[in-house]
Short mmCIF file of C-alpha atoms and ligand atoms in Angstrom, two decimals:
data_model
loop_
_atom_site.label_atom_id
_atom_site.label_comp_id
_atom_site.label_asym_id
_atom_site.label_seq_id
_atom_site.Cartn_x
_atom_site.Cartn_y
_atom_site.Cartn_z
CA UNK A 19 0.00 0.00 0.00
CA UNK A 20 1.49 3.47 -0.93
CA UNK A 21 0.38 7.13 -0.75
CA UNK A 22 0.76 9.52 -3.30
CA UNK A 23 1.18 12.95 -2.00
CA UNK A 24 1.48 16.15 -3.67
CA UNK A 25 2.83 18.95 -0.77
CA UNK A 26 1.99 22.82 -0.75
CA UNK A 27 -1.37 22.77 0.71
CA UNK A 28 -2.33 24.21 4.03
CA UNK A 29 -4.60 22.29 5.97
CA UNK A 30 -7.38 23.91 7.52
CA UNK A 31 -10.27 22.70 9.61
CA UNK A 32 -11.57 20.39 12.28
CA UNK A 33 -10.18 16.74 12.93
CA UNK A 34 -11.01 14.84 15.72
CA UNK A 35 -8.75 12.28 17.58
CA UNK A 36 -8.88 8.39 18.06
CA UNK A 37 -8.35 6.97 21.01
CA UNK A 38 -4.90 6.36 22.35
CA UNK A 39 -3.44 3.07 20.68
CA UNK A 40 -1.02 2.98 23.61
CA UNK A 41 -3.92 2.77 25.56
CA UNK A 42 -6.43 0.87 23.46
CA UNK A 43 -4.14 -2.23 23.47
CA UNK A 44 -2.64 -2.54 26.98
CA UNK A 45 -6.74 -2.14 27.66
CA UNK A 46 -7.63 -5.32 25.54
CA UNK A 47 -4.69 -7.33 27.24
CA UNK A 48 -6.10 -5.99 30.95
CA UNK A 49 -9.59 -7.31 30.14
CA UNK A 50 -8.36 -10.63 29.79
CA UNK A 51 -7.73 -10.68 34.36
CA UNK A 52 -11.49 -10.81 34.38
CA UNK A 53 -14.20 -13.63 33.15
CA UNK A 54 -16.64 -10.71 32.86
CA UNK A 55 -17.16 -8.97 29.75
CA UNK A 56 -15.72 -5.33 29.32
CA UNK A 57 -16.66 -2.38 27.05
CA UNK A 58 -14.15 -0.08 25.50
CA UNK A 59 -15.14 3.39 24.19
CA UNK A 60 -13.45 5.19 21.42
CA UNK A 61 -11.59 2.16 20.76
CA UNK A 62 -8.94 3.28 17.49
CA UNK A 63 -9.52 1.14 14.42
CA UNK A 64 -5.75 1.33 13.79
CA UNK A 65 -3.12 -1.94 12.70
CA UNK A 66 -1.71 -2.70 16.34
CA UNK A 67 -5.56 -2.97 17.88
CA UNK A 68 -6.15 -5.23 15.23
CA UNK A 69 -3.14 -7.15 16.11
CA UNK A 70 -3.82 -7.31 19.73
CA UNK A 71 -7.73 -8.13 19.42
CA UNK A 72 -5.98 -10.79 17.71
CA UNK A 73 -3.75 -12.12 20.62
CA UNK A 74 -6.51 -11.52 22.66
CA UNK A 75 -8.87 -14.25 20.61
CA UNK A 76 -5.80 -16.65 20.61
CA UNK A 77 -6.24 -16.92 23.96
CA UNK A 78 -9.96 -17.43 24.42
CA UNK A 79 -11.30 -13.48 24.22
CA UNK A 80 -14.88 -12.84 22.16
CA UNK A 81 -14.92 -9.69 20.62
CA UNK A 82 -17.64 -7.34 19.33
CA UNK A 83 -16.78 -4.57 17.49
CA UNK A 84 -19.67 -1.80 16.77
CA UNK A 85 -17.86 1.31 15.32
CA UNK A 86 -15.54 2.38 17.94
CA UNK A 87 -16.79 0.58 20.70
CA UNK A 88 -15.61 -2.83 21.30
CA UNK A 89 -17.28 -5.44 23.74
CA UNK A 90 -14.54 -8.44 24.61
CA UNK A 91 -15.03 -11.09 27.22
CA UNK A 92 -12.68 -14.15 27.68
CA UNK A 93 -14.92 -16.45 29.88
CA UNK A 94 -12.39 -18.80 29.72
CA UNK A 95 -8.78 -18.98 28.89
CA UNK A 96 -8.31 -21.52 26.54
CA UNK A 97 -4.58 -20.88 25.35
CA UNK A 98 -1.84 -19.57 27.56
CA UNK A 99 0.70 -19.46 24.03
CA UNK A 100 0.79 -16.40 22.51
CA UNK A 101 1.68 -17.16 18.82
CA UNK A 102 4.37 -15.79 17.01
CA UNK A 103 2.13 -13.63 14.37
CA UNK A 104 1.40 -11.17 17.32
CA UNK A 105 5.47 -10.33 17.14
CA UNK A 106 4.34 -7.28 15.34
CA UNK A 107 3.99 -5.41 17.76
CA UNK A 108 5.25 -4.54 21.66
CA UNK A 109 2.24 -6.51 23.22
CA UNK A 110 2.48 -10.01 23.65
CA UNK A 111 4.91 -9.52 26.36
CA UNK A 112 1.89 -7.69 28.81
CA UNK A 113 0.09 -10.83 28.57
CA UNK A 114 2.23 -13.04 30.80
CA UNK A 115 0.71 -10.92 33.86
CA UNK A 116 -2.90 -11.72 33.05
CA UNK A 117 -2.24 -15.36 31.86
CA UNK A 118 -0.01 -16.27 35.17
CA UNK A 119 -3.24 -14.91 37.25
CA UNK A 120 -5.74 -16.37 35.35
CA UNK A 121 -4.01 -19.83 34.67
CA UNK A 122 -0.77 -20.05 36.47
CA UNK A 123 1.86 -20.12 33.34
CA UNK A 124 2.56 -18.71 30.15
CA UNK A 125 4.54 -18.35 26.69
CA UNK A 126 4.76 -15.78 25.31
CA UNK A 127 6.86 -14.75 21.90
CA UNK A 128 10.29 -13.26 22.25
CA UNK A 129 10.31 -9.68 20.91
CA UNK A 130 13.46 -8.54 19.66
CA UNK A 131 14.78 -4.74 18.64
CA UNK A 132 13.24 -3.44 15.69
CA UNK A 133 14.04 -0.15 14.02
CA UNK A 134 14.43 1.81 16.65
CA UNK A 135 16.33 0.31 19.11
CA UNK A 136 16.92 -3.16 20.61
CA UNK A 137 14.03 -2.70 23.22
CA UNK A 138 14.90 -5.29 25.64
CA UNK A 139 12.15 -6.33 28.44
CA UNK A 140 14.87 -6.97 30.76
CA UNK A 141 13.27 -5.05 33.25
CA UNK A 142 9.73 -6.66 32.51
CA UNK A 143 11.08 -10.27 33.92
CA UNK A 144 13.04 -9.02 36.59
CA UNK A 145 9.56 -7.21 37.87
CA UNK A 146 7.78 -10.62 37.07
CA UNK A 147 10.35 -13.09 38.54
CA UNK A 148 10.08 -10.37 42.22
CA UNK A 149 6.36 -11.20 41.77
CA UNK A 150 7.57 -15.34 42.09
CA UNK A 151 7.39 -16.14 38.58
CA UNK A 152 9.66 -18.58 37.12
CA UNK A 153 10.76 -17.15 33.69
CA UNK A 154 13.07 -19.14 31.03
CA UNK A 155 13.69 -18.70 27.43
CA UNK A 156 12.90 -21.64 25.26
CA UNK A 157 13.73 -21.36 21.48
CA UNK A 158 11.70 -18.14 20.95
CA UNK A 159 9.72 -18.17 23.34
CA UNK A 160 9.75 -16.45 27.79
CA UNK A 161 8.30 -19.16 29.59
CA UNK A 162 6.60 -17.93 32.54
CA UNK A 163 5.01 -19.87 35.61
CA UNK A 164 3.78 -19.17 39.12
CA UNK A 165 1.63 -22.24 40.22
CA UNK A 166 1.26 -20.92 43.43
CA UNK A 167 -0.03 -17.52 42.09
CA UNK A 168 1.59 -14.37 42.42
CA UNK A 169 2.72 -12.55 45.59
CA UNK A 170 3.17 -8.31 46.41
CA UNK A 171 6.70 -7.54 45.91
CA UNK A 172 8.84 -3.83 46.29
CA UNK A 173 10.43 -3.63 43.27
CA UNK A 174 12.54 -0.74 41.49
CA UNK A 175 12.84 -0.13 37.86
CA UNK A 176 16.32 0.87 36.70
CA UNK A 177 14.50 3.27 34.58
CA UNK A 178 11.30 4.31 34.59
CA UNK A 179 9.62 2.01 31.31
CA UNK A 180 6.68 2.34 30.27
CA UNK A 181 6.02 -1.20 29.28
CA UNK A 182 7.48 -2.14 32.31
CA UNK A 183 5.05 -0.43 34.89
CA UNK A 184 2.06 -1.70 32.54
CA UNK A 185 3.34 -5.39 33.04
CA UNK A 186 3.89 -4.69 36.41
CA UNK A 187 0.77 -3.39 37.17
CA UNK A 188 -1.25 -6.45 35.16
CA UNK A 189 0.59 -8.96 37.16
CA UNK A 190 0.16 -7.17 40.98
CA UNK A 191 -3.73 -6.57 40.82
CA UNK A 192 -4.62 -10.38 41.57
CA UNK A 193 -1.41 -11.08 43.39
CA UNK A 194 -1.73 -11.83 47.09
CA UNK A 195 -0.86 -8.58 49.27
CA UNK A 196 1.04 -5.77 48.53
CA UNK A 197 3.27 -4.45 45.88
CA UNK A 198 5.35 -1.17 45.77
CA UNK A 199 6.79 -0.16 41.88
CA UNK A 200 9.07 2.96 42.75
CA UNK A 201 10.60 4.89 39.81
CA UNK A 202 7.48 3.61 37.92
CA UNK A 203 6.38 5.38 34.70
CA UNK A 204 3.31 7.68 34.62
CA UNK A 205 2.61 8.14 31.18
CA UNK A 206 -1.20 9.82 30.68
CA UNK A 207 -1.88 5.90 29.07
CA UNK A 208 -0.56 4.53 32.09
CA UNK A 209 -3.18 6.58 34.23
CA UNK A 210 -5.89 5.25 31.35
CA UNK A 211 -4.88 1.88 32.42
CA UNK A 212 -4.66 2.43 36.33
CA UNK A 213 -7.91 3.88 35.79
CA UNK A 214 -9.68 0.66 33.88
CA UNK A 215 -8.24 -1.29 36.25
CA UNK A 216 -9.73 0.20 39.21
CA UNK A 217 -13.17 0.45 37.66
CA UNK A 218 -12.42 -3.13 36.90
CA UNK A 219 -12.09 -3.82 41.27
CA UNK A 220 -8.37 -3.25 41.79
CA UNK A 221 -6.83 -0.91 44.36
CA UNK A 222 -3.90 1.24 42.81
CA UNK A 223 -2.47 4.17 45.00
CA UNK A 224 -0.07 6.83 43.50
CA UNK A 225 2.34 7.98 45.95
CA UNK A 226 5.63 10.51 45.50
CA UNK A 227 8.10 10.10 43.55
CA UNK A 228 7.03 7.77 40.99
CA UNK A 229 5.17 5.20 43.32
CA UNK A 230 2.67 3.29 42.74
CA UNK A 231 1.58 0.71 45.35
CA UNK A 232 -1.01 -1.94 44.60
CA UNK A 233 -2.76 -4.05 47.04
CA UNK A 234 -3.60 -7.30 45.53
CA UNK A 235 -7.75 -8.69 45.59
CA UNK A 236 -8.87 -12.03 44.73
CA UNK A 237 -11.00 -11.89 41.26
CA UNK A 238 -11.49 -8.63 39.34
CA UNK A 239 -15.19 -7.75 37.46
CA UNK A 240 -16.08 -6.28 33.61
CA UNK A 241 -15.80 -2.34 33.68
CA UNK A 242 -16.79 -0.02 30.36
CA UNK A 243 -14.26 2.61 29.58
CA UNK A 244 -13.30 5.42 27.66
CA UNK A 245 -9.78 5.55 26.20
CA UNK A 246 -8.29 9.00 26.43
CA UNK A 247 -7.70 10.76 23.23
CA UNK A 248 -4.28 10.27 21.26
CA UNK A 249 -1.61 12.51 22.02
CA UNK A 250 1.32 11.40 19.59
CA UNK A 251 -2.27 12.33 16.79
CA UNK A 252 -2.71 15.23 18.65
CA UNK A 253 1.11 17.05 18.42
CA UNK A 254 0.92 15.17 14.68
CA UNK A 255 -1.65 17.33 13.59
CA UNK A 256 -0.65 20.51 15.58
CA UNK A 257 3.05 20.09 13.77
CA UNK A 258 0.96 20.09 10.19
CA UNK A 259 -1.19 23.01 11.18
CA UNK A 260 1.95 24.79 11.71
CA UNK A 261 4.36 23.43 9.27
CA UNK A 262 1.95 23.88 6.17
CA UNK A 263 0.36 27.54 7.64
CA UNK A 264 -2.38 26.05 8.12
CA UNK A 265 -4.95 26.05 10.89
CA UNK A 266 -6.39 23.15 12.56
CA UNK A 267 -9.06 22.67 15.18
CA UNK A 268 -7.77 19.04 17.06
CA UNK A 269 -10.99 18.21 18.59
CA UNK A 270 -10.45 16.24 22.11
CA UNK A 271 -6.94 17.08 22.57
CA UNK A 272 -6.10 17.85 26.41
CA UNK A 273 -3.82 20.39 27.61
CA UNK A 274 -2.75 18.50 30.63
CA UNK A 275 -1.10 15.85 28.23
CA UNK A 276 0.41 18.19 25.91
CA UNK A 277 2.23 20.70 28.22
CA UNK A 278 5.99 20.59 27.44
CA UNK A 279 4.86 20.19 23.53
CA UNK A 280 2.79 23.32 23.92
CA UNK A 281 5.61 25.04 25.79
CA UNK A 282 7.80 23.96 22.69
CA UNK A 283 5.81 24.76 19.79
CA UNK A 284 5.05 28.58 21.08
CA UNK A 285 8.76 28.49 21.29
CA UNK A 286 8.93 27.63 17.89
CA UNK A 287 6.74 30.18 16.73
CA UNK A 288 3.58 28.28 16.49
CA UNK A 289 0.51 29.20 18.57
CA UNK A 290 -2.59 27.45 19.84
CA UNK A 291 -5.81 28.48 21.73
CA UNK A 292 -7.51 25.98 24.42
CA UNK A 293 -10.90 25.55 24.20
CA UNK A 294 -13.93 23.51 25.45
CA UNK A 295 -13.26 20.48 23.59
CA UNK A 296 -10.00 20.69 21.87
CA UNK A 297 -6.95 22.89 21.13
CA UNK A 298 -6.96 25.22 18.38
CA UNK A 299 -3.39 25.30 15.98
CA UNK A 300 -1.67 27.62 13.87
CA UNK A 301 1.43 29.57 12.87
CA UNK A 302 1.90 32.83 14.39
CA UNK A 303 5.11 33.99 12.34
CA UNK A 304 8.19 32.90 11.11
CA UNK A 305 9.50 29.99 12.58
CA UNK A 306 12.34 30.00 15.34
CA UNK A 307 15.29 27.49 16.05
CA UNK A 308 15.02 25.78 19.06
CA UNK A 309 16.64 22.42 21.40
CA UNK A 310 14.67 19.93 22.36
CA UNK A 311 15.46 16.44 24.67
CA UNK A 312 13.31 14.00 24.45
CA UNK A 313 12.09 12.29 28.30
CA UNK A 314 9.67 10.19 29.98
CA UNK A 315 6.44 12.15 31.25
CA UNK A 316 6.00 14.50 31.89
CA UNK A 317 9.45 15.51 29.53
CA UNK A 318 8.79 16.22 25.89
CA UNK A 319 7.72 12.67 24.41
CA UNK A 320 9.95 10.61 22.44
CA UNK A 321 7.36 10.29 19.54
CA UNK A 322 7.02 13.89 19.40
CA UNK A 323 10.64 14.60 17.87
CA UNK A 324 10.12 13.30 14.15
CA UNK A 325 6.95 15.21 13.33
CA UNK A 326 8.91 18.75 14.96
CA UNK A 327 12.31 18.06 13.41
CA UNK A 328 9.75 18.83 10.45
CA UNK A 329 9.07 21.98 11.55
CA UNK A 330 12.94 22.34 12.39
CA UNK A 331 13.64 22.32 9.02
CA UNK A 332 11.73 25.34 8.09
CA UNK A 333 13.03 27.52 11.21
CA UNK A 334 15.77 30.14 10.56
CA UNK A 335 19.04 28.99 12.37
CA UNK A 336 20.26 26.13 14.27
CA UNK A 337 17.97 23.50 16.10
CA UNK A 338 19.21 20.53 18.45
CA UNK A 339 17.76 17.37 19.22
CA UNK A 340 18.82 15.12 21.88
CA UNK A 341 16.86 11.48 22.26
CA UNK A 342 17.49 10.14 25.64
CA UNK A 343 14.64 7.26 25.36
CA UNK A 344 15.53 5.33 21.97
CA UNK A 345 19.54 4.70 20.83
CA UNK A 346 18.26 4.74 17.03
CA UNK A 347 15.32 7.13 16.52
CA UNK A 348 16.94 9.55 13.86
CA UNK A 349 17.19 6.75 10.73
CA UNK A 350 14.37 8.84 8.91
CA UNK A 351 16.22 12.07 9.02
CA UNK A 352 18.85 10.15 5.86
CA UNK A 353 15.52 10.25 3.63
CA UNK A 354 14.52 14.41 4.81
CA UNK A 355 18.26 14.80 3.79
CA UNK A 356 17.65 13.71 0.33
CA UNK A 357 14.62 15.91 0.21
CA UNK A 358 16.63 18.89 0.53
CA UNK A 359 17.19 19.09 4.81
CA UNK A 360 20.20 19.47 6.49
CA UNK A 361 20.18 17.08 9.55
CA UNK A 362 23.74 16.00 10.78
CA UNK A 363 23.03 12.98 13.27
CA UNK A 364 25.94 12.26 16.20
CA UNK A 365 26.70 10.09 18.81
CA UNK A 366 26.93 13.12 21.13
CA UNK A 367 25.17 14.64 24.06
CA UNK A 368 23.42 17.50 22.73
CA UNK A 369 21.86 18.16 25.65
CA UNK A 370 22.11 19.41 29.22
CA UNK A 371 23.64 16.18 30.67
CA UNK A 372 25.10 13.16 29.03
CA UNK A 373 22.94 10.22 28.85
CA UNK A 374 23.11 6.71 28.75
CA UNK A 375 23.80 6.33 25.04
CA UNK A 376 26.91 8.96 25.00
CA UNK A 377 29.22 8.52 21.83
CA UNK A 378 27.93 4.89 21.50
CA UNK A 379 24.74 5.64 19.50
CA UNK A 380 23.60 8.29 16.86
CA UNK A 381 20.99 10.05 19.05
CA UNK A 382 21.16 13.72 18.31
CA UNK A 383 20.80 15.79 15.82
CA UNK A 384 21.64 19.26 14.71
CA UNK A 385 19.23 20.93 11.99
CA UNK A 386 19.96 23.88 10.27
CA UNK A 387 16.76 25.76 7.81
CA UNK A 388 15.08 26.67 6.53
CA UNK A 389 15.45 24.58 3.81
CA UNK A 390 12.91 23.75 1.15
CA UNK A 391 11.93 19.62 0.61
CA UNK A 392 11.37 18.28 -2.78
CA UNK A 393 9.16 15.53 -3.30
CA UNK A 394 10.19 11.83 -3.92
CA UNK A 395 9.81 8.72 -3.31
CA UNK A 396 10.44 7.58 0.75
CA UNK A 397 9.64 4.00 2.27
CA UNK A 398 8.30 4.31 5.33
CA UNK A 399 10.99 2.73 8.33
CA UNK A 400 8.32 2.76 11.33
CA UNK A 401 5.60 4.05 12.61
CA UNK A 402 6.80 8.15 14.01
CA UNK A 403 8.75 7.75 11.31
CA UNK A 404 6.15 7.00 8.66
CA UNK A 405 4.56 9.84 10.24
CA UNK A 406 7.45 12.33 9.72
CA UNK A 407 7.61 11.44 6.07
CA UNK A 408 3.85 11.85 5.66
CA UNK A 409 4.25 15.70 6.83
CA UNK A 410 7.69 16.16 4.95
CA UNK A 411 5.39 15.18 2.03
CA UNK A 412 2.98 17.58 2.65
CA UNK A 413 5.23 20.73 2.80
CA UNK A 414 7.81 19.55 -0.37
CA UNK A 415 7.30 20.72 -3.66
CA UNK A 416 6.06 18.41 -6.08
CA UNK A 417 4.71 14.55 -5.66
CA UNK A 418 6.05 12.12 -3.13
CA UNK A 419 5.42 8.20 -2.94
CA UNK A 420 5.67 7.12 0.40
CA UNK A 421 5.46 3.05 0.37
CA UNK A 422 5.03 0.65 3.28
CA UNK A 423 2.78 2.94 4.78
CA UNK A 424 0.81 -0.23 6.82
CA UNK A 425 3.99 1.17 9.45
CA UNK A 426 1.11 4.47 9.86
CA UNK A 427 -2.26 2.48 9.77
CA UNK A 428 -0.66 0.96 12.97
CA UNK A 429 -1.24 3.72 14.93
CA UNK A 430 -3.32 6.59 12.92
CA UNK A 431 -6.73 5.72 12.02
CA UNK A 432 -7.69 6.70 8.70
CA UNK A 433 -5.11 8.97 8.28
CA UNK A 434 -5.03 9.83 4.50
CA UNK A 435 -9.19 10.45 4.38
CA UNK A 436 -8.58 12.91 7.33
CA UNK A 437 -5.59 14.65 6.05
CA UNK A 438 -7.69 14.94 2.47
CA UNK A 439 -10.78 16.39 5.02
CA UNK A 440 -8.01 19.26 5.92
CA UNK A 441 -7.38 19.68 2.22
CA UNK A 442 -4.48 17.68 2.00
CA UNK A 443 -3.69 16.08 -1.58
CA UNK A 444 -3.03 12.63 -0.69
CA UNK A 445 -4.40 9.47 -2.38
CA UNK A 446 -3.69 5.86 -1.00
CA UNK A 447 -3.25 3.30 -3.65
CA UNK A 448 -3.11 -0.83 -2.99
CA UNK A 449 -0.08 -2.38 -4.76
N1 EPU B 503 13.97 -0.66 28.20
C1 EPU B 503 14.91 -1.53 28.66
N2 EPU B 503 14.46 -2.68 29.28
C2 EPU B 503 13.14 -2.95 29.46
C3 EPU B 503 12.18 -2.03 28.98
C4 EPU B 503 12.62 -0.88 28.35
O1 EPU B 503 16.11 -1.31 28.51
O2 EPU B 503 12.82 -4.00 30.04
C5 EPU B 503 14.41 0.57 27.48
C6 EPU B 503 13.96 0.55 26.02
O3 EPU B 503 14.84 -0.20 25.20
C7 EPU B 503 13.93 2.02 25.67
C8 EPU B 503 13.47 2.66 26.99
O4 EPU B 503 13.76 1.69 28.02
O5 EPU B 503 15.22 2.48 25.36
C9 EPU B 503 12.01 3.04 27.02
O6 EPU B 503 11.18 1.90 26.88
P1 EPU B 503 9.72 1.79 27.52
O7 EPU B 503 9.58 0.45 28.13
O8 EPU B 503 9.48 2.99 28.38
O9 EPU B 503 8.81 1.92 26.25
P2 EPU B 503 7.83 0.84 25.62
O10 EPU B 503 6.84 0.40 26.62
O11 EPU B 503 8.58 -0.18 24.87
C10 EPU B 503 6.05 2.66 24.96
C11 EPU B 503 5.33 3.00 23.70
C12 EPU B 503 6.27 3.72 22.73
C13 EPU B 503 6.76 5.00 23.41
C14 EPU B 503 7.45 4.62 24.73
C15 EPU B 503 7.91 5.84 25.51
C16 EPU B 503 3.74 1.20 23.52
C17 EPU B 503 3.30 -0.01 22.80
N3 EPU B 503 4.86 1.78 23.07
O12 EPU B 503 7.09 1.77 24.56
O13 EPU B 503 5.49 4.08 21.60
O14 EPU B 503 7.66 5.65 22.57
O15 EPU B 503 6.54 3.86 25.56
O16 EPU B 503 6.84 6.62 25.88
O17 EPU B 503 3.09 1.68 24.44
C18 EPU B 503 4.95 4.21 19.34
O18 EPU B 503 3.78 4.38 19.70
O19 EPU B 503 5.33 4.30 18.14
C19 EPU B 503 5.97 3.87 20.34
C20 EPU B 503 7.19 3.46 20.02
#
């Protein structure tokens, strides 16, 4: 599947967000700890929901769909092997937690690094095995088991992962007494989750200093959510109401998970009004240089750099980028080069403080515009990515064919008939 994209247009209007993949899927897995049937509300129709409603039915989930509301129930669990096909994504790994409370053991398929890092889960089983699970690797497989059940354990991540605390969290609920997590994550899709899971019967405290403590209960019940809104489509769409001088309404977005991109973008020379409903974007003048360094919440996002190194390109002067979350996030910057940018990429700190991948990895950039992009053709490395070329598109002169783009429909729903709704010129074509 490719798009065909012809840039110069400014895209005006109203577009309304999905619901957070990042959310939506950890959700699906979650349901599985109960017997009861659960609802989820603005449920994205996106690639990765697919995938995991299909991990989900490998292991004895039903599931309704009805627009974007999805009804799954997994009475019984009647597979504890996840299947390699669900390797496509970061998921299968957050379903040893539910599987070791619901039937005492688990495989699960070993995910490996993909194109932006090697993305270990290192931390995952060392949370797990605190909770008394036996882990081994067989072939490709973590086995997991706990025949006994789970127990409460304190446990401290090394860093603060995301997937990590969501794991962590999935195997605590139904484990007997208490567990602390300290430097836990606290993503806003992590508080989606803590909040399913309490309307689901578990008791989840936040404390200081990146605590969470969970006190274990015996069975969990159904619960009907509503995912929150998608930031990573949210700042997407701000950066190409900006980038193309365009103005664009982002219905749903929420201020509270967009602060340090907000702060950023005004920087930058963009501007935005809040509103009941949604954040209003546009550009207010010429663009400015800025630095950026990517973070865990509530630091400027890691999938936030690729769609404003866009907008980097058109500011006057010298921008730096520092990724402290992923070793290899800057491979699409080579294609924006071709296009006409000037990115240099180096294994450098450019940032305030060295970080854990200092002169071993290529994680910064410097970006010097404005410079104008030509169109061509790009293949699409992964999902931000995908994303980044999609707006590069947009603003280049001429046509661009951007191939592979099933990388996008993983996480934006619909993407090219929305960007055409702003006025885009964008037409997807099967191969
Ligand atoms: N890490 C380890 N060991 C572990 C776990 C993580 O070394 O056991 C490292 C990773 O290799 C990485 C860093 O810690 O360098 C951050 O990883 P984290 O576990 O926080 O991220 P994740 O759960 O793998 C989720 C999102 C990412 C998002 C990050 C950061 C999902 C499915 N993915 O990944 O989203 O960038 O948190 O917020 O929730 C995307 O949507 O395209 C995407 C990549």
């Amino acid at each position: 599947m490719k798009f065909v994209v012809r840039g110069g247009k400014p895209l005006k209007g109203e577009v309304k967000l999905a619901g957070a993949k990042n959310a939506a899927t950890k959700l699906l897995v979650a349901s599985i700890l109960s017997e009861e049937p659960s609802v989820l509300e603005n449920f994205p129709i996106i690639g990765d929901t697919a995938i995991t409603a299909g991990l989900c039915e490998e292991l004895g989930s039903e599931i309704l769909k009805d627009g974007n509301t999805v009804s799954i129930k997994t009475p019984v669990i009647k597979n504890t092997r996840v299947g390699l096909l669900t390797r496509r994504n970061r998921i299968p790994v957050l379903a040893l937690g539910p599987l070791l409370a619901r039937a005492g053991r688990a495989e699960v398929p070993v995910v490996g690094g993909d194109k932006i890092g090697a993305r270990p889960v290192d931390i995952h089983l060392e949370a797990l095995k605190k909770l008394g699970a036996e882990v081994t690797i067989s072939g490709a497989s973590y086995e997991a088991k706990a025949p006994e059940g789970l127990r409460g354990a304190e446990i401290t991540f090394r860093f603060p992962s995301v997937g990590a605390t969501e794991n962590t969290l999935l195997a605590s609920v139904l484990a007997k007494g208490k567990t602390v997590m300290r430097n836990a994550a606290l993503e806003p899709e992590i508080m989606d989750l803590i909040k399913f899971l309490q309307k689901m019967g578990a008791i989840i405290e936040l404390g200081a200093n990146r605590t969470i403590y969970v006190e274990g209960v015996s069975r969990l019940r159904g619960a009907k959510h509503s995912i929150l809104p998608d930031r990573n489509e949210a700042v997407s769409f701000a950066c190409l109401a900006v980038v193309t001088g365009g103005d664009i309404f982002v219905k749903d977005a929420v201020q509270e998970h967009l602060i340090t991109f907000l702060n950023t973008l005004r920087r930058i020379g963009g501007d935005y009004e809040v509103v009941n409903g949604g954040v209003r974007f546009w550009r207010a003048g010429k663009l400015t240089p800025t630095s950026i360094e990517t973070d865990t919440h509530p630091g400027f996002m890691t999938d936030w750099q690729q769609p404003l190194a866009i907008l980097l390109t058109q500011a006057e002067g010298v921008s730096k980028i520092h990724e402290t979350v992923y070793e290899d996030r800057f491979s699409y910057t080579k294609d924006l080069n071709l296009m006409g940018a000037d990115i240099i990429v180096t294994t450098e700190c450019l940032g305030s403080l060295p970080c854990r991948f200092s002169g071993k990895f290529p994680h910064s950039a410097t970006i010097s515009g404005p410079t104008p992009l030509k169109g061509m053709k790009l293949e699409v490395p992964d999902l931000r990515a995908g994303m980044a070329h999609l707006t590069a598109a947009l603003i280049a002169e001429g046509e661009s064919e951007i191939s592979g783009v099933e990388e996008i429909d993983r996480g934006y729903e619909r993407i090219d008939e929305r960007l055409r709704y702003l006025g885009a010129d964008i037409k997807r074509i099967d191969d």
